[in-house]
Amino acid sequence: MISTFLVQFTAELKELLPDIYFYLLAAVLYCLLLFTFFVFIKKIIADLFEKYLIRFSMANSIGIWLIFSVCLVSFLYVIILFSSSYPYLSFFAILLLITACFFLCIKGTIPFIQWIVMLTDGLWKLGDTIKINDHLGKVRSVRLTGIQLVNKDGNIIKLPLHDYFRYPVTFYNLKNYSFLEFSFTNKDDQLPVILEQLDEIRFELLNLPFGIDSDSLEVYQQDDFMKIKIKFWPAYIETQLRQSIIELVETQRKKNKGHPINENIKK
């Protein structure tokens, strides 16, 4: 019934509009449909991950199959719908190009295998910029430049990243809080000893140190490597970053006497 209505509606619309406007309208509608499905599926994956605590990799796998299935079905349906009366293959080629451009614009020019990261802000490596939604709903960009582990005695444990890092850092936003997750290989059986003494983990964001206490840490072993997952709230990050900036400016002012501090930072 719906298919019949759409075919009739398309035929009537074709009679009313010139060819160029007709196909432009169809392309715009297809873009809106594609974007709507993407946002809807992304929300579903975030809800699944948050409510049912399914594994991040599993959530991404489900999402990537849903997105491509919906895009494929939508694309084929548009072809069938329009080719019933107007078999212009060039128009369908344009739709395919629009689909490709859509995915490329979401996450930039990335390899096919990495499209999975677009679902939940995905995988990040050291040096990449991370976008965080703060408590005011504003997007803040921070750069992850380093990671330090701190034991209960307050001593900083520096790990050689090229020896210990098993996978890139994973950062993803949910509705009310965020996760940061990364893994270490269990090289020489030293990591369990380090993690047993772990009291705090410190990150360098914008080259400013900022820490999270052990209450927010979740450490577990998976296969041949140890994984650390941190749950935190964006407002906490915002406060820590702001305080770090203030301290940095105060320190700089003391070094360079007479330089006024930026009062806007305190607001």
PDB file of C-alpha atoms in Angstrom, residues 13-101:
ATOM      1  CA  LEU A  13       5.249  15.071  -8.666  1.00  0.00           C
ATOM      2  CA  LYS A  14       7.150  14.433 -11.873  1.00  0.00           C
ATOM      3  CA  GLU A  15       4.346  15.972 -13.915  1.00  0.00           C
ATOM      4  CA  LEU A  16       4.288  19.099 -11.774  1.00  0.00           C
ATOM      5  CA  LEU A  17       8.029  19.767 -11.587  1.00  0.00           C
ATOM      6  CA  PRO A  18      10.667  20.128 -14.311  1.00  0.00           C
ATOM      7  CA  ASP A  19      13.171  17.284 -14.471  1.00  0.00           C
ATOM      8  CA  ILE A  20      16.005  19.158 -12.802  1.00  0.00           C
ATOM      9  CA  TYR A  21      13.931  20.256  -9.795  1.00  0.00           C
ATOM     10  CA  PHE A  22      12.361  16.831  -9.509  1.00  0.00           C
ATOM     11  CA  TYR A  23      15.687  15.060  -9.191  1.00  0.00           C
ATOM     12  CA  LEU A  24      17.138  17.718  -6.924  1.00  0.00           C
ATOM     13  CA  LEU A  25      14.175  17.303  -4.592  1.00  0.00           C
ATOM     14  CA  ALA A  26      14.600  13.532  -4.647  1.00  0.00           C
ATOM     15  CA  ALA A  27      18.289  13.876  -3.791  1.00  0.00           C
ATOM     16  CA  VAL A  28      17.548  16.242  -0.892  1.00  0.00           C
ATOM     17  CA  LEU A  29      14.896  13.897   0.498  1.00  0.00           C
ATOM     18  CA  TYR A  30      17.296  10.988   0.234  1.00  0.00           C
ATOM     19  CA  CYS A  31      19.973  12.925   2.147  1.00  0.00           C
ATOM     20  CA  LEU A  32      17.500  13.770   4.899  1.00  0.00           C
ATOM     21  CA  LEU A  33      16.396  10.150   5.105  1.00  0.00           C
ATOM     22  CA  LEU A  34      19.989   8.948   5.303  1.00  0.00           C
ATOM     23  CA  PHE A  35      20.927  11.438   8.012  1.00  0.00           C
ATOM     24  CA  THR A  36      17.788  10.630  10.035  1.00  0.00           C
ATOM     25  CA  PHE A  37      18.530   6.921   9.988  1.00  0.00           C
ATOM     26  CA  PHE A  38      22.139   7.542  11.000  1.00  0.00           C
ATOM     27  CA  VAL A  39      21.178   9.679  14.013  1.00  0.00           C
ATOM     28  CA  PHE A  40      18.470   7.209  15.030  1.00  0.00           C
ATOM     29  CA  ILE A  41      20.771   4.184  14.854  1.00  0.00           C
ATOM     30  CA  LYS A  42      23.546   6.014  16.675  1.00  0.00           C
ATOM     31  CA  LYS A  43      21.124   6.755  19.516  1.00  0.00           C
ATOM     32  CA  ILE A  44      20.055   3.106  19.662  1.00  0.00           C
ATOM     33  CA  ILE A  45      23.664   1.945  19.953  1.00  0.00           C
ATOM     34  CA  ALA A  46      24.388   4.469  22.722  1.00  0.00           C
ATOM     35  CA  ASP A  47      21.305   3.292  24.646  1.00  0.00           C
ATOM     36  CA  LEU A  48      22.276  -0.363  24.248  1.00  0.00           C
ATOM     37  CA  PHE A  49      25.771   0.303  25.473  1.00  0.00           C
ATOM     38  CA  GLU A  50      24.601   2.401  28.423  1.00  0.00           C
ATOM     39  CA  LYS A  51      21.608   0.371  29.631  1.00  0.00           C
ATOM     40  CA  TYR A  52      22.660  -3.189  28.894  1.00  0.00           C
ATOM     41  CA  LEU A  53      26.440  -2.720  29.170  1.00  0.00           C
ATOM     42  CA  ILE A  54      27.152  -4.758  26.074  1.00  0.00           C
ATOM     43  CA  ARG A  55      30.752  -4.721  24.933  1.00  0.00           C
ATOM     44  CA  PHE A  56      31.879  -1.682  23.010  1.00  0.00           C
ATOM     45  CA  SER A  57      33.122  -3.760  20.072  1.00  0.00           C
ATOM     46  CA  MET A  58      29.814  -5.641  19.944  1.00  0.00           C
ATOM     47  CA  ALA A  59      27.835  -2.386  19.980  1.00  0.00           C
ATOM     48  CA  ASN A  60      29.896  -1.063  17.103  1.00  0.00           C
ATOM     49  CA  SER A  61      29.449  -4.289  15.137  1.00  0.00           C
ATOM     50  CA  ILE A  62      25.687  -4.148  15.577  1.00  0.00           C
ATOM     51  CA  GLY A  63      25.603  -0.487  14.621  1.00  0.00           C
ATOM     52  CA  ILE A  64      27.729  -0.810  11.533  1.00  0.00           C
ATOM     53  CA  TRP A  65      25.551  -3.627  10.180  1.00  0.00           C
ATOM     54  CA  LEU A  66      22.367  -1.690  10.936  1.00  0.00           C
ATOM     55  CA  ILE A  67      23.609   1.462   9.230  1.00  0.00           C
ATOM     56  CA  PHE A  68      24.803  -0.239   6.084  1.00  0.00           C
ATOM     57  CA  SER A  69      21.696  -2.434   5.916  1.00  0.00           C
ATOM     58  CA  VAL A  70      19.401   0.578   6.158  1.00  0.00           C
ATOM     59  CA  CYS A  71      21.453   2.516   3.606  1.00  0.00           C
ATOM     60  CA  LEU A  72      21.453  -0.419   1.201  1.00  0.00           C
ATOM     61  CA  VAL A  73      17.715  -1.022   1.527  1.00  0.00           C
ATOM     62  CA  SER A  74      16.947   2.703   1.196  1.00  0.00           C
ATOM     63  CA  PHE A  75      19.184   3.022  -1.839  1.00  0.00           C
ATOM     64  CA  LEU A  76      17.709  -0.029  -3.582  1.00  0.00           C
ATOM     65  CA  TYR A  77      14.180   1.117  -2.800  1.00  0.00           C
ATOM     66  CA  VAL A  78      14.835   4.555  -4.275  1.00  0.00           C
ATOM     67  CA  ILE A  79      16.217   2.891  -7.401  1.00  0.00           C
ATOM     68  CA  ILE A  80      13.148   0.668  -7.743  1.00  0.00           C
ATOM     69  CA  LEU A  81      10.806   3.565  -7.032  1.00  0.00           C
ATOM     70  CA  PHE A  82      12.234   5.922  -9.624  1.00  0.00           C
ATOM     71  CA  SER A  83      13.278   3.367 -12.223  1.00  0.00           C
ATOM     72  CA  SER A  84       9.681   2.172 -12.544  1.00  0.00           C
ATOM     73  CA  SER A  85       8.946   5.261 -14.609  1.00  0.00           C
ATOM     74  CA  TYR A  86      12.233   7.085 -15.114  1.00  0.00           C
ATOM     75  CA  PRO A  87      15.194   4.742 -15.656  1.00  0.00           C
ATOM     76  CA  TYR A  88      17.985   7.325 -15.496  1.00  0.00           C
ATOM     77  CA  LEU A  89      21.057   5.537 -14.189  1.00  0.00           C
ATOM     78  CA  SER A  90      22.979   8.789 -13.849  1.00  0.00           C
ATOM     79  CA  PHE A  91      20.556   9.915 -11.151  1.00  0.00           C
ATOM     80  CA  PHE A  92      21.127   6.724  -9.173  1.00  0.00           C
ATOM     81  CA  ALA A  93      24.860   7.176  -9.571  1.00  0.00           C
ATOM     82  CA  ILE A  94      24.464  10.632  -8.035  1.00  0.00           C
ATOM     83  CA  LEU A  95      22.590   9.113  -5.095  1.00  0.00           C
ATOM     84  CA  LEU A  96      25.382   6.627  -4.579  1.00  0.00           C
ATOM     85  CA  LEU A  97      27.896   9.465  -4.663  1.00  0.00           C
ATOM     86  CA  ILE A  98      25.833  11.356  -2.090  1.00  0.00           C
ATOM     87  CA  THR A  99      25.878   8.297   0.163  1.00  0.00           C
ATOM     88  CA  ALA A 100      29.656   7.988  -0.103  1.00  0.00           C
ATOM     89  CA  CYS A 101      30.163  11.702   0.556  1.00  0.00           C
TER      90      CYS A 101
END
